Structure formats: structure tokens, C-alpha cells
Short mmCIF file of C-alpha atoms and ligand atoms in Angstrom, two decimals:
data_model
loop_
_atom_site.label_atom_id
_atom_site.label_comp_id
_atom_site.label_asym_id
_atom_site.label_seq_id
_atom_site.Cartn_x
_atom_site.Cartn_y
_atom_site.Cartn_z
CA UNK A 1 -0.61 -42.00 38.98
CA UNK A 2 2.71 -40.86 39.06
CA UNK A 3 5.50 -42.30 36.39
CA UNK A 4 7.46 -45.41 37.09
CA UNK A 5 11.57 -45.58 36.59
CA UNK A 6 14.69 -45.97 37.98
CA UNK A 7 16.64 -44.06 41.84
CA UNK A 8 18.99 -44.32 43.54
CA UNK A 9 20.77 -41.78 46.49
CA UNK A 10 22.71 -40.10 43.96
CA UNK A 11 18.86 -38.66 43.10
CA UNK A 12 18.96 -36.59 46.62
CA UNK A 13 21.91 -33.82 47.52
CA UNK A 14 24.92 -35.13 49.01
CA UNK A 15 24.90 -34.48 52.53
CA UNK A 16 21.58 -35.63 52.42
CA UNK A 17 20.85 -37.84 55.89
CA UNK A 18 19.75 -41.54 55.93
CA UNK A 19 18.37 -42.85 59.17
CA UNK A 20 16.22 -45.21 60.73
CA UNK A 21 14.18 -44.40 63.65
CA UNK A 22 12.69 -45.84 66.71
CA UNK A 23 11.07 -44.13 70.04
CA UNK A 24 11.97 -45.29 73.46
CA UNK A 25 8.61 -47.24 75.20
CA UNK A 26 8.40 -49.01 71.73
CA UNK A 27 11.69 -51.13 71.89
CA UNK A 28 13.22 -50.84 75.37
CA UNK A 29 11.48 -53.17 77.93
CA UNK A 30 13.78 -52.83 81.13
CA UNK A 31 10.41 -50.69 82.13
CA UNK A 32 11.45 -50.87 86.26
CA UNK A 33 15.26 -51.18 85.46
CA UNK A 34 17.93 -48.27 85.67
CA UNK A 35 15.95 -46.45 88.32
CA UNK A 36 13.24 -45.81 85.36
CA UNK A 37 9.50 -44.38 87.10
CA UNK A 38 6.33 -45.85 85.75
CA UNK A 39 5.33 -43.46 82.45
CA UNK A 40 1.61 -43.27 81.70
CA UNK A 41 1.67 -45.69 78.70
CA UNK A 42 2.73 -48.36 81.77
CA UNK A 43 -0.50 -47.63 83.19
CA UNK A 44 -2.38 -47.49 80.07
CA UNK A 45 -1.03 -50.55 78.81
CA UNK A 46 -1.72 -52.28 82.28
CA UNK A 47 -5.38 -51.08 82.01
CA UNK A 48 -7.40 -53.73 80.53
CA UNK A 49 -9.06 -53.21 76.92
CA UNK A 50 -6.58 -50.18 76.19
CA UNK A 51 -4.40 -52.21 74.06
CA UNK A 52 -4.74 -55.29 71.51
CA UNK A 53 -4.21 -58.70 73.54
CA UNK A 54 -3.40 -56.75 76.69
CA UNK A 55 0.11 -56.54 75.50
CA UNK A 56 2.51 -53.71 77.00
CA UNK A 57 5.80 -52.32 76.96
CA UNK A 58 7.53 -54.35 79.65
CA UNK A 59 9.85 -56.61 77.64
CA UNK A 60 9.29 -54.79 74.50
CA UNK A 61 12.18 -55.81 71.88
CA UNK A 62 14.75 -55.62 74.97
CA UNK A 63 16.65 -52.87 73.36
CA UNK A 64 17.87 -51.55 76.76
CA UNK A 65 19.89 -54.78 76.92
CA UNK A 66 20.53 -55.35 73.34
CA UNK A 67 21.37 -51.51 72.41
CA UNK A 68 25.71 -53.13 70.93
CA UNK A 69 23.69 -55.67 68.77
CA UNK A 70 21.30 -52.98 67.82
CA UNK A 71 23.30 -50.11 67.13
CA UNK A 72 25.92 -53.23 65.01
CA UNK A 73 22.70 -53.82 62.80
CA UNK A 74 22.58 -50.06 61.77
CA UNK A 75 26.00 -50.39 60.86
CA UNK A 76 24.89 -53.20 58.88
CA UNK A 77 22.44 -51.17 57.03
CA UNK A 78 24.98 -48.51 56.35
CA UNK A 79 22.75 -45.69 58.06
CA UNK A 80 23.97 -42.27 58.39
CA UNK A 81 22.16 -41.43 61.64
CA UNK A 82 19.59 -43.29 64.11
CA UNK A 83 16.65 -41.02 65.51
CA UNK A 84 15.90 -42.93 68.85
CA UNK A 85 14.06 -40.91 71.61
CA UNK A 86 15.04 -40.07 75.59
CA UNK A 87 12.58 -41.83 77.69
CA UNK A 88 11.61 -39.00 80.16
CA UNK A 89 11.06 -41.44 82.46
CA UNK A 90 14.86 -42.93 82.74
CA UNK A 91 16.11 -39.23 83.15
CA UNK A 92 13.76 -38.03 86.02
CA UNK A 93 11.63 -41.04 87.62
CA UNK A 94 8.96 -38.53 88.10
CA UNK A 95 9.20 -36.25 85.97
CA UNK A 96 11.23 -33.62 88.22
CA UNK A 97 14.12 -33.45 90.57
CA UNK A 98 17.53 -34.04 89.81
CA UNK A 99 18.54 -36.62 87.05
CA UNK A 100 18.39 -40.17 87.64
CA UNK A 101 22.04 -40.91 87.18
CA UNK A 102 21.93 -44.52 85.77
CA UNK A 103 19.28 -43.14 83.00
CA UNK A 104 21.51 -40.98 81.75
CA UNK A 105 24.11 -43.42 81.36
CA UNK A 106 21.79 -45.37 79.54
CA UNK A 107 21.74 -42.86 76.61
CA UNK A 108 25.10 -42.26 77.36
CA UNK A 109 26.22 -45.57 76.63
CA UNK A 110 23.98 -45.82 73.43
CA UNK A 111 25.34 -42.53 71.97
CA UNK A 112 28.73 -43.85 72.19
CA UNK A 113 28.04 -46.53 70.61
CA UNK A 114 26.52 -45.16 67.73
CA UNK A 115 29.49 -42.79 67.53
CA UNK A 116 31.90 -45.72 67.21
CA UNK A 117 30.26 -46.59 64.61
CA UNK A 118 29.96 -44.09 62.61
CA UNK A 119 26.18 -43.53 63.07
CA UNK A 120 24.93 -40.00 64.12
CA UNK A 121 22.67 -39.69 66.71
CA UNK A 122 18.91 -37.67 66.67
CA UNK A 123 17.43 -37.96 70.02
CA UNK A 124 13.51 -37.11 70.15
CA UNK A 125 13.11 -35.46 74.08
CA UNK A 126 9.35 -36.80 73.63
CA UNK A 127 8.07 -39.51 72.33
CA UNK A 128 4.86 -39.62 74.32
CA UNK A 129 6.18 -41.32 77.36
CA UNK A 130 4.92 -38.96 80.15
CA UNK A 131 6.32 -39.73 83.96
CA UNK A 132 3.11 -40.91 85.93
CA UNK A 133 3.44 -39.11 88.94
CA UNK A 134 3.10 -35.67 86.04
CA UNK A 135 -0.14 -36.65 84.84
CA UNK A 136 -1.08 -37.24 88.39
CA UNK A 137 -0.37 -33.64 88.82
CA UNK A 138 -2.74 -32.74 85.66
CA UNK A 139 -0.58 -33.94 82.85
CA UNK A 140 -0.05 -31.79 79.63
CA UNK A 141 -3.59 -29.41 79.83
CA UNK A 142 -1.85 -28.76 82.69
CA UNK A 143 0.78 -25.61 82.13
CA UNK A 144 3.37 -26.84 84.36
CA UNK A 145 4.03 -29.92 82.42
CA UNK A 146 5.79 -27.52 80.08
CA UNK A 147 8.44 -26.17 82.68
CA UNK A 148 8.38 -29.47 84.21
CA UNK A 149 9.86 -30.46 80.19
CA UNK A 150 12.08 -27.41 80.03
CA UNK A 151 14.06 -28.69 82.95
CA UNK A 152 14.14 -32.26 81.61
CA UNK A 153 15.64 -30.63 78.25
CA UNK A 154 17.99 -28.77 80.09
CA UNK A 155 19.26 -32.19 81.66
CA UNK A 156 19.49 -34.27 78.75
CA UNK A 157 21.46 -31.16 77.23
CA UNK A 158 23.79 -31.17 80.11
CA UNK A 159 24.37 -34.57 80.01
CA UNK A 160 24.41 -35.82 76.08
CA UNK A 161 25.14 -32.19 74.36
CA UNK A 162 28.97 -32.53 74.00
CA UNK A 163 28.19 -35.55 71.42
CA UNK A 164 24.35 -35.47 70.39
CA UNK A 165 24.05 -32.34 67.91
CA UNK A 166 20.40 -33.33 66.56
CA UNK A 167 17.55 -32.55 68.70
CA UNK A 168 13.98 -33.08 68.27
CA UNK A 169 11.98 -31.71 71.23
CA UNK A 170 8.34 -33.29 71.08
CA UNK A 171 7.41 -36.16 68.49
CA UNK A 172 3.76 -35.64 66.73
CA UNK A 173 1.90 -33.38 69.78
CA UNK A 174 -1.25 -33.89 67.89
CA UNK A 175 -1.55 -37.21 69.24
CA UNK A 176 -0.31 -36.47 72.71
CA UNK A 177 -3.20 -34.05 72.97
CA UNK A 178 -5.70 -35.26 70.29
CA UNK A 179 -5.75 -38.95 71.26
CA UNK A 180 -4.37 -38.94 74.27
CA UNK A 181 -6.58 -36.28 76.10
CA UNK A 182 -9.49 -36.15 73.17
CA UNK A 183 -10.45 -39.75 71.79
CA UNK A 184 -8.58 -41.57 74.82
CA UNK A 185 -6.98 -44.08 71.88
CA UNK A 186 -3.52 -43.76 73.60
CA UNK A 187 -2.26 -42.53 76.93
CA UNK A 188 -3.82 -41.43 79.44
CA UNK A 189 -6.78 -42.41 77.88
CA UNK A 190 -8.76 -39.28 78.64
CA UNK A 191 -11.89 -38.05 76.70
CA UNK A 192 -12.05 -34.12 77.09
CA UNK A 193 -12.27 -31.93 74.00
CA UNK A 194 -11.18 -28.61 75.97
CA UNK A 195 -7.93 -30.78 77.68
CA UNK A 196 -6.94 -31.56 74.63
CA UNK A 197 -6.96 -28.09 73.31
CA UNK A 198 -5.02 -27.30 76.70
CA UNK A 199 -2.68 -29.84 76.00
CA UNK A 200 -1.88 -29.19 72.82
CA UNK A 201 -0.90 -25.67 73.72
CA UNK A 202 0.93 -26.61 76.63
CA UNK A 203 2.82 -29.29 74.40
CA UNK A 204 3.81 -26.80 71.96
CA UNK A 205 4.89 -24.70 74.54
CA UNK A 206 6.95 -26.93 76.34
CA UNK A 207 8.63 -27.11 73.08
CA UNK A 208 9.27 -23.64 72.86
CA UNK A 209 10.72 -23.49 76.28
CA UNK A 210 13.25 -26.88 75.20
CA UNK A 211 14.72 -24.85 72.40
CA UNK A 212 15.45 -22.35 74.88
CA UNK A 213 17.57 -24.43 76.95
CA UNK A 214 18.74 -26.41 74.31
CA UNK A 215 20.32 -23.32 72.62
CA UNK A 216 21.89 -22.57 75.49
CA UNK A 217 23.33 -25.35 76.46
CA UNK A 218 24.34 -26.75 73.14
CA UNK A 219 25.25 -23.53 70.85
CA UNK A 220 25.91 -25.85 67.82
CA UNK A 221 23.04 -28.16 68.13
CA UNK A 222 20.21 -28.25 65.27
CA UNK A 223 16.74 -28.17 66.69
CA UNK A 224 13.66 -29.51 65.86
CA UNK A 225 9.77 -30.82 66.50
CA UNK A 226 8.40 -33.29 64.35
CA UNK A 227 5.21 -32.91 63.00
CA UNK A 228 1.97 -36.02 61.66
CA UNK A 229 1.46 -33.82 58.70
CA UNK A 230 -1.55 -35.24 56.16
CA UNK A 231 -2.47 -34.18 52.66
CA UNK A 232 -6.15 -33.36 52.71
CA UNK A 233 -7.93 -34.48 50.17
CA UNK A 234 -12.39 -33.97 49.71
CA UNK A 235 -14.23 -37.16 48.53
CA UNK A 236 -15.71 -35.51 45.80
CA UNK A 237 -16.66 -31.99 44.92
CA UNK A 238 -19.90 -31.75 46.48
CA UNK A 239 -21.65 -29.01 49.08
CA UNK A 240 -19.65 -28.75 52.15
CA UNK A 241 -16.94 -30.45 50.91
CA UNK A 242 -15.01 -27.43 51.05
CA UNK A 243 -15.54 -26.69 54.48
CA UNK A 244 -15.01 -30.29 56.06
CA UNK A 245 -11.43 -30.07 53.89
CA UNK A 246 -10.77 -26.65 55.61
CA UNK A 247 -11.55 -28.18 58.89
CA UNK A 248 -9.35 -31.40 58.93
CA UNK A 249 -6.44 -29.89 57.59
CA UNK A 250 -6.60 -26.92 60.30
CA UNK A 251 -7.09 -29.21 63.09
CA UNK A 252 -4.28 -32.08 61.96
CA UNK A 253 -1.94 -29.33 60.68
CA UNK A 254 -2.53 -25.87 61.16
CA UNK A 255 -3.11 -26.18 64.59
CA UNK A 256 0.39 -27.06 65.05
CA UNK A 257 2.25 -25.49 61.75
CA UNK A 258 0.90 -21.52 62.56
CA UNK A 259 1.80 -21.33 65.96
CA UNK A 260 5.50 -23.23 65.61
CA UNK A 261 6.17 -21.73 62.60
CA UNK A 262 3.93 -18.18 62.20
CA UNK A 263 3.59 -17.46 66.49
CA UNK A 264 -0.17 -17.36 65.63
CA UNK A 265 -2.96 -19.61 65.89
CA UNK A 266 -5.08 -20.13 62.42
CA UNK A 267 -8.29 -18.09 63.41
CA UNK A 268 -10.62 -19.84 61.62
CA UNK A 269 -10.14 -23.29 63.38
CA UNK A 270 -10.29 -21.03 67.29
CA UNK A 271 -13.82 -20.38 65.79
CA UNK A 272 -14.06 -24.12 64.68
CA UNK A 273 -13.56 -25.31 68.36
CA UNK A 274 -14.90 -21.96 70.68
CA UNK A 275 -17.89 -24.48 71.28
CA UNK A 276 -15.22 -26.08 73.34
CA UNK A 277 -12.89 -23.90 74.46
CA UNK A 278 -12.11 -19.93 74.28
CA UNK A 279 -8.65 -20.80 75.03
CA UNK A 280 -8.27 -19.30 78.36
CA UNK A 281 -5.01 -20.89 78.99
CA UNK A 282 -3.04 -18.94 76.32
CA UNK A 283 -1.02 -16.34 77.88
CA UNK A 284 0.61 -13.02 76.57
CA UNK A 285 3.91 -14.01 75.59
CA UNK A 286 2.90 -17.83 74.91
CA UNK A 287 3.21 -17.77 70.94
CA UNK A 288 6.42 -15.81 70.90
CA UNK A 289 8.02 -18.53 72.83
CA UNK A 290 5.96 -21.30 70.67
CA UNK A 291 7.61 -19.27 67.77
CA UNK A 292 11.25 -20.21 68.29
CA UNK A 293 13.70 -20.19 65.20
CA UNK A 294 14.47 -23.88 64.24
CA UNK A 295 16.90 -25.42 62.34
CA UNK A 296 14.45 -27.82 60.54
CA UNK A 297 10.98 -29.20 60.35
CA UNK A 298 10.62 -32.96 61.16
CA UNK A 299 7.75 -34.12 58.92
CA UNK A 300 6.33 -37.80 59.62
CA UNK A 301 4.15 -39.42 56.58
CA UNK A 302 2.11 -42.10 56.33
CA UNK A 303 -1.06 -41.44 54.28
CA UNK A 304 -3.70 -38.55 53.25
CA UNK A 305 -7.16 -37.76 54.91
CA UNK A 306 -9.76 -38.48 52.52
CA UNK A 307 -12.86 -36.31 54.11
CA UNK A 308 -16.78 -35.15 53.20
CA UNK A 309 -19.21 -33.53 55.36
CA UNK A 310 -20.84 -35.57 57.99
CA UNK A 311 -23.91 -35.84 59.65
CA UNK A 312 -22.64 -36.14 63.47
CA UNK A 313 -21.87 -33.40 64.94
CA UNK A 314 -20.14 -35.84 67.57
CA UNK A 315 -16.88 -35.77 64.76
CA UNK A 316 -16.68 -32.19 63.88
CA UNK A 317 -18.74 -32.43 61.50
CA UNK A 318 -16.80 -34.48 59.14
CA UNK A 319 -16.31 -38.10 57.98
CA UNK A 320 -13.13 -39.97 57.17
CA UNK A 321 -13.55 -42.42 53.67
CA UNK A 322 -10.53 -43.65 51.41
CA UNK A 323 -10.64 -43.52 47.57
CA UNK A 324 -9.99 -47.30 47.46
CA UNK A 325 -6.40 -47.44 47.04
CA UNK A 326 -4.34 -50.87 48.48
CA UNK A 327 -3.96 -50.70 51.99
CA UNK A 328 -1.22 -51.74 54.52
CA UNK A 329 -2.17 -54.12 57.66
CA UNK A 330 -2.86 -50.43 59.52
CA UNK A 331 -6.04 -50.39 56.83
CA UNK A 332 -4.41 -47.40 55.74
CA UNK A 333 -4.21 -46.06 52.39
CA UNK A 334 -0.31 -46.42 50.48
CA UNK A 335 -0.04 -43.10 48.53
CA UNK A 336 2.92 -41.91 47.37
CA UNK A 337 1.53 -38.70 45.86
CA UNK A 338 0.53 -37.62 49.55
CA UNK A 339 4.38 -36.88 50.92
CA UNK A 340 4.70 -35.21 47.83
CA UNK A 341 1.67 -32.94 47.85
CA UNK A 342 2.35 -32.66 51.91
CA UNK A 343 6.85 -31.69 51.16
CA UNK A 344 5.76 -29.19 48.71
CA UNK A 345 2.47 -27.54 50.58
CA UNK A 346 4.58 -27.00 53.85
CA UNK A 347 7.53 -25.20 51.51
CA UNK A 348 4.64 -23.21 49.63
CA UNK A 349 2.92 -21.77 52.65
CA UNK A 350 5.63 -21.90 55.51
CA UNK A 351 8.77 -21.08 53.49
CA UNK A 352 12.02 -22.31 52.72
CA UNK A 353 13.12 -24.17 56.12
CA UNK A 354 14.86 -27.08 55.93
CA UNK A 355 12.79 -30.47 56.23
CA UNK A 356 13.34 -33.82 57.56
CA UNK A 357 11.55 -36.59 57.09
CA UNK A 358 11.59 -38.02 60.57
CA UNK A 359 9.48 -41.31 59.49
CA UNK A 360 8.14 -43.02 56.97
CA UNK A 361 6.97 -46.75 56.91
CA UNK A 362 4.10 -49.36 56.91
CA UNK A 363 2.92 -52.51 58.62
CA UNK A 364 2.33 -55.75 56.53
CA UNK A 365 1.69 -59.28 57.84
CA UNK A 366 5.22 -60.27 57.34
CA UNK A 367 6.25 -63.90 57.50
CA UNK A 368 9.35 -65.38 58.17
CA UNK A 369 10.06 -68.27 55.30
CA UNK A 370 11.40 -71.75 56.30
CA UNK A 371 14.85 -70.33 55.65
CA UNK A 372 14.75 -67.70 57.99
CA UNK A 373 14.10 -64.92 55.37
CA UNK A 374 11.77 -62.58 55.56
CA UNK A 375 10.30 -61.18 52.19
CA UNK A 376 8.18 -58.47 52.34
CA UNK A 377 7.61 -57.01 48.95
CA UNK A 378 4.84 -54.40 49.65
CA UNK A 379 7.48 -52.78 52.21
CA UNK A 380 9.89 -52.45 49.11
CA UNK A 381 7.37 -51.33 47.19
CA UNK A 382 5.90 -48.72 49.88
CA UNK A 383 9.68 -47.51 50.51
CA UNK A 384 10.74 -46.96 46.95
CA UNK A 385 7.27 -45.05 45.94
CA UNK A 386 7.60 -42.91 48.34
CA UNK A 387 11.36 -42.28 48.09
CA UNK A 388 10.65 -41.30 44.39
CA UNK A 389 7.92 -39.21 45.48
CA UNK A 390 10.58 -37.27 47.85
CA UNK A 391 12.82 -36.78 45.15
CA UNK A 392 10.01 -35.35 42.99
CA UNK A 393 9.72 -32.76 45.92
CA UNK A 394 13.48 -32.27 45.85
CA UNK A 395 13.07 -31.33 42.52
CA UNK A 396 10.18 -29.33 42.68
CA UNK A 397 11.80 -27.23 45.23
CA UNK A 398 11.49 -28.96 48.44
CA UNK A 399 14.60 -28.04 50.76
CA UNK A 400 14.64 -31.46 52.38
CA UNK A 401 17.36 -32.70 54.29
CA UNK A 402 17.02 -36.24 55.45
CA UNK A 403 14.61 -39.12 55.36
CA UNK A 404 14.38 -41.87 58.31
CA UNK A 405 12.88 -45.27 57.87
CA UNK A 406 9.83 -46.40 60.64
CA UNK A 407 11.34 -48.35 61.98
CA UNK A 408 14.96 -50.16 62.48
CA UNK A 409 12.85 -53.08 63.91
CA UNK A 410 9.42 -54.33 64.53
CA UNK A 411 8.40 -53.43 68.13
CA UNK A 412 5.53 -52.31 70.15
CA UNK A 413 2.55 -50.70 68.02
CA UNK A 414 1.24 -48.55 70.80
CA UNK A 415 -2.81 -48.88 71.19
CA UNK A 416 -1.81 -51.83 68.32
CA UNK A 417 0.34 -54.10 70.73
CA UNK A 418 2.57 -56.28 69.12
CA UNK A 419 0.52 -57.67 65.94
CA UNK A 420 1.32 -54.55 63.60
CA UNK A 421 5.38 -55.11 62.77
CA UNK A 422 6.41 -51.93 60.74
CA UNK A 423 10.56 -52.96 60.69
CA UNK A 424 12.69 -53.23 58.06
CA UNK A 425 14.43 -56.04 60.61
CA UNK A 426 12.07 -58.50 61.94
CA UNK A 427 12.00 -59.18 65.81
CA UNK A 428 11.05 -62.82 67.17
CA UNK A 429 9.39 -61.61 70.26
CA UNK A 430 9.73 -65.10 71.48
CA UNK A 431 13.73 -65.57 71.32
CA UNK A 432 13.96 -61.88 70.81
CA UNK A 433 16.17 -62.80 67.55
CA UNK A 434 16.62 -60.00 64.99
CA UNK A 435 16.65 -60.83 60.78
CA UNK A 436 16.84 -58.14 58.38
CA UNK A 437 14.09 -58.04 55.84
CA UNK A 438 14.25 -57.89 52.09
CA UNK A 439 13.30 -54.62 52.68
CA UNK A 440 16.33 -54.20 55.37
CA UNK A 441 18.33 -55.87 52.63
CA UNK A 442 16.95 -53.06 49.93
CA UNK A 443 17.10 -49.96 51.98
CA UNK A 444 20.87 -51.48 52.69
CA UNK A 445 21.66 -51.84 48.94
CA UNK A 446 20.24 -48.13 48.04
CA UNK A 447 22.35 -46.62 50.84
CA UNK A 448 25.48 -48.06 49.22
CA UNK A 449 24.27 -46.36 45.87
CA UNK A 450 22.39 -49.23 43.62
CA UNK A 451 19.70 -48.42 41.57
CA UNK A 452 16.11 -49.26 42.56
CA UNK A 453 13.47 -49.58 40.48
CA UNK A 454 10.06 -48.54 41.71
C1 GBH B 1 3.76 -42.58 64.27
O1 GBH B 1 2.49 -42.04 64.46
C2 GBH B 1 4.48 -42.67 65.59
O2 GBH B 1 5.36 -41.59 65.77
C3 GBH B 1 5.19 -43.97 65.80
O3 GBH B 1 5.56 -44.10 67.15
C4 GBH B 1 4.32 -45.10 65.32
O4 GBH B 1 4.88 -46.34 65.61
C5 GBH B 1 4.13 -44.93 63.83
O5 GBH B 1 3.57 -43.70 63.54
C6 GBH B 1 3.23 -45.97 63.19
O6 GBH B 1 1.92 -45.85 63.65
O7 GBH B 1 -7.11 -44.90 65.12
O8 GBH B 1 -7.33 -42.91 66.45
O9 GBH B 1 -6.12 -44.77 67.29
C7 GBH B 1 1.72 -41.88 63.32
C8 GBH B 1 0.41 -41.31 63.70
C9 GBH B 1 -0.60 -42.57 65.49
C10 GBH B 1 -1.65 -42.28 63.34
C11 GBH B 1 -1.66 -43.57 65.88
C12 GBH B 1 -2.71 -43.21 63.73
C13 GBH B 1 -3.91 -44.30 65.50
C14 GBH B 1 -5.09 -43.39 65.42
N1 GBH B 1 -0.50 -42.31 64.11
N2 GBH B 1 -2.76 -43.55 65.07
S1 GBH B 1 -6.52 -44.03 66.12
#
């Protein structure tokens, strides 16, 4: 267990950035306002037994509407930056053709806003809202999804690159590919080992392709992808243990880490899945463009893989256990130790580029006291630990740049609906009424400097 004491900001370097961060399907609604085309987590969401209680993105937390009172509660908060994300969707109803003028004015509006105040923005190009009529046309196995997102880089560029200098091009493609095209837990729901292979290449180079146009189009931007990284971890030390380890970690991180940041897949996972694929749909120069110099690593945290060998062959092999640490409402494990053992693994094997912390958060069954309050303990407790735990990696070498807090506000828990609330401001989805929560109130009072204890 790691030691217990006092931080505070002053423990991170100066020009260290504090954010919050929220993606677009999760807190917009407005989903058939602004000229905006159906994206396929509208369908997914409309498809019965896809998500908890049938509950979609339609009305969402009304951010579309609400984006002044919003972007006055960061202010509030005292953030440094807000990572939001571009809802592909808004910008080109279906995914190609000229820009949907009314969409970009949307983000246009927003940025401005956040510049007023202060507030700098990060806009995600991806966060997993796919235009319909693209998936229609094969979706992301499908290679000309990735031009189809080069050009849709190119216009938000265009359009928000004289004020938006932060740019992260996909958010977490392992789940775009892995359960979007492999389990079929989120959007489109598909169940096809070798599309999501496909997809996942196709994904990362689509991002290749976006720094490409973003570079040229915004000389003085800082570019991005953000990565799920895990920690993994064996159950115990037993036969095969080992091997199950190797295999997790190469599919959840090396899959994606070697080709962004080495222009080479890992070898041993190709033999890992050539049951499934022989990866046909790599061509000649695809890695070099996958390759791309970037300004930073995005790194998004929430717990470790705990993993032994298992007896069905239907899971690769491998099962999934905890080591009985306290859980958050997600039933996943809170440990600290992971982001720290995750921070300093990526800056051990991948070098010295800069890393940002694009989430970091958990869901608890908050509830709102008679006086309006919302005290959520566990969320102060989850934030602190594994703040500390950054700072351990700052020390330890770790060139890491900026942390953002999942999320601003509770909103909609993809494949979760509504019932998982991960804010650090509570939402009403009734009224639609916004409260900060202790832990709003806490994340507030470290930004301003006070000490925490954790
Ligand atoms: C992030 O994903 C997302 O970027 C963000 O939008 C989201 O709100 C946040 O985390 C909290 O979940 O049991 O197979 O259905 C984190 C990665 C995505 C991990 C969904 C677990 C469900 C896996 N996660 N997921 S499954």
C-alpha cells in the first residue's frame, strides 16, 4: 500500500494543465438539432436491450443548450482547460461532403466561450460517435472510414484552428474496434473478431492521416490520441500465468502503443490473433503514417487487469478476476498504484514523450442530501489517491503534463445509460439542474492551491 500524507498543485510543475473532460454524445442531447445526422450510438441506443433501461442520448444533460452555464461552472472550478470532443456528426451529417455550417458554429460558439473565460480548449475529433450513413458503408474495418476522418479533421481544423491549439484525434480506439466490432458491448454492436482487427487498424490510421492535416492546417497546434492504458497484473504466480499476462497487456496496449508510437505491430500478439486474421488489410506505407510524431500521449486510467489462464478458448484464453480491493458502482477495482505502475511503464518502454492524463474518475451511487448537497466521499478519496499516485510518477521520472477529471458532470454512461453518474457536478436529469459535489468543491479548493490530505 502506498504511504499516506499531505498535496497539493504546488506537488506537480507549474505549467502543469488542470482540466475536466467530457465527450460529445454523452452530454449534448439536441441529437436532430443544428442539422446534426443520426451517429451509430443513435441507432444503438434506439435498439432495444443495447443499453440499461433503454435510455439514449437524445436529451442527454442538454449541454448543446446549456454550453454559457456549463462552460460558467468550469470557471467556477477554476479549470485550466476543458477536453470536450467534436461530434462528427454536427460537422458532416453523414460523415462526408462539405461541413454542416450550423455544427460548426456550435463548437464555434463553445470555444469562445471557454476563451472568455479563461479556460483552454482540447477538442477530441473522436469520441466514438460514428455518422450512420459511414457504417452503412462498412464502418471502421472498412479503410475508407479513415480518409472519410482525414477530411473531417481537415474541416474542424479549418474552422476552429485559429483558437483551438489542443487536438486529440481518436479517444480510446480499443473500444471503437474491440467492443464495438468484437464483443458488440457498444456501437454498432457487431460481433466479428477479424472486423475488429480491421478496425482497429483503420482507426489508428485514420489517426495518422488527422495529424497530417492537422499539421498543416494548424502549424502551432499540439497533437494527440488518447489511449485506455491498464496495468497488467497475474493472479498469482502459477503455470501460464505468464503467458495470459503477455497476452492482455499486448492486446489492451501494445496493440495500440507499437504501432502509434514504434510504426510496428508487437509480433507476438499478430501470432496471438493469425487464428483470426493475417491482417490482409495492412498496406505498405500504413505504419509510417500510423507513426506520426506527436506532441503528447493522452493516457486514460481507471483500474488494472487482474488475469490467469483460462479454460475457454472463447476469451483468448484468459480470465479476468480482481484481488478484492473496494470497488466503485462500475464493480471496478480503485487502485491507485495502477496509474502509477501504467505513467512509469509507458516512459520506461516508449520514451520520454510528454503525457497527459486525458481522464481519470469513478462512478458511486451519489445522493443528493435534503439540503441540496451532494457528498460523495469515495470520489474525494478516489481523486486524491490517484493524484498522489501521479505525483509519485512525476517524481519518478514521468514527463507528465496535465491531468483531466471524468467528468465535469454526470451524463450518459454509454452501454450504462444514465444510472452510473461519474461527475464531480451532479446533473438532475429531471429539471436538468447542475450542483457541484464535495468532490467538485475539493478538486475546486486544490486548483486554488490548498492542501489535501489523502
Ligand atoms: C472511458 O472509457 C470513456 O472514454 C468515457 O467516455 C467513459 O464515460 C469513461 O471511460 C467511464 O467509463 O464491460 O465490455 O462493456 C473507459 C473504458 C469503456 C472500460 C467501457 C469499460 C465497458 C466494458 N471503458 N467499458 S464492457
Amino acid at each position: 500500500d502506498h504511504d499516506h500524507g499531505a498535496l497539493s498543485r504546488g506537488d506537480f510543475p507549474p505549467e502543469f494543465t488542470w482540466g475536466v473532460a467530457t465527450s460529445s454524445y454523452q452530454i449534448e442531447g439536441a441529437t436532430s438539432e443544428g442539422g446534426r445526422g443520426p451517429s451509430i450510438w443513435d441507432t444503438f441506443s434506439a435498439t432495444p436491450g443495447r443499453v440499461v433501461d433503454g435510455d439514449n442520448g437524445d436529451v442527454a444533460v442538454e449541454h448543446y443548450r446549456r454550453y454559457q452555464q456549463d462552460a460558467d461552472l468550469m470557471a467556477g472550478l477554476g479549470v485550466d482547460a476543458y477536453r470536450f470532443s467534436v461530434a462528427w456528426p454536427r460537422i458532416q451529417p453523414t460523415g462526408s461532403g462539405p461541413v454542416n455550417q450550423a455544427g460548426v458554429d456550435f463548437y464555434s460558439r463553445l470555444v469562445d466561450a471557454l476563451l472568455e473565460r479563461g479556460i483552454t480548449p482540447w477538442a477530441t475529433l473522436y469520441h466514438w460517435d460514428l455518422p450512420q450513413p459511414l457504417e452503412d458503408l462498412g464502418g471502421w474495418p472498412s479503410r475508407d472510414t479513415a480518409y472519410r476522418f482525414a477530411e473531417y479533421a481537415a474541416h474542424v481544423a479549418d474552422a476552429l484552428g485559429d483558437r483551438v491549439k489542443h487536438f486529440i484525434t481518436l479517444n480510446e480506439p480499443w473500444c471503437s474496434a474491440f467492443l464495438g466490432y468484437g464483443s458488440g458491448r457498444h456501437a454498432p454492436g457487431r460481433s466479428d473478431g477479424a472486423a475488429a482487427l480491421a478496425a482497429a487498424h483503420h482507426l489508428m490510421l485514420g489517426h495518422g492521416l488527422a495529424v497530417q492535416a492537422l499539421r498543416e492546417r494548424v502549424p502551432d497546434a499540439q497533437v494527440g490520441i488518447t489511449l485506455n492504458l491498464y496495468p497488467v497484473t497475474g493472479a498469482h504466480d502459477g503455470h501460464g500465468v505468464d503467458d495470459a499476462v503477455r497476452r492482455i497487456d499486448g492486446l489492451s496496449n501494445r496493440w495500440f502503443l507499437d504501432p502509434v508510437l514504434r510504426g510496428a505491430y508487437p509480433k507476438d500478439v499478430v501470432e496471438d490473433v493469425a487464428h483470426i486474421s493475417d491482417l490482409a488489410f495492412v498496406a505498405d506505407a500504413d505504419l509510417e503514417t500510423i507513426n506520426a510524431p506527436l506532441d503528447f500521449l493522452g493516457v486514460n486510467y481507471y483500474t488494472r487487469h487482474v488475469v490467469a489462464p483460462g479454460a475457454f478458448p472463447g476469451t483468448g484464453l484468459v480470465e479476468f478476476t480482481d484481488r478484492g480491493l473496494p470497488t466503485t458502482a462500475m464493480g471496478w477495482e480503485v487502485d491507485a498504484d495502477g496509474l502509477f505502475d501504467i505513467l512509469t511503464r509507458v516512459t520506461r518502454d516508449y520514451g520520454d514523450l510528454p503525457l497527459v492524463m486525458t481522464e481519470n474518475g469513478a462512478a458511486f451511487d451519489d445522493e443528493v442530501g435534503a439540503d441540496g448537497t451532494v457528498h460523495d466521499p469515495r470520489r474525494i478519496d478516489f481523486l486524491a489517491g490517484h493524484l498522489a499516485a501521479a505525483a509519485r510518477a512525476v517524481r519518478a521520472g514521468v514527463p507528465l503534463r496535465g491531468y483531466f477529471a471524468w467528468s465535469l458532470m454526470d451524463n450518459f454512461e454509454w452501454a450504462e445509460g444514465y444510472a452510473k453518474r461519474f461527475g464531480i457536478v451532479h446533473v438532475d436529469f429531471d429539471t436538468q439542474e447542475r450542483t457541484v459535489k464535495d468532490s467538485g468543491r475539493w478538486y475546486a479548493a486544490f486548483l486554488a492551491g490548498d492542501r489535501t490530505q489523502y
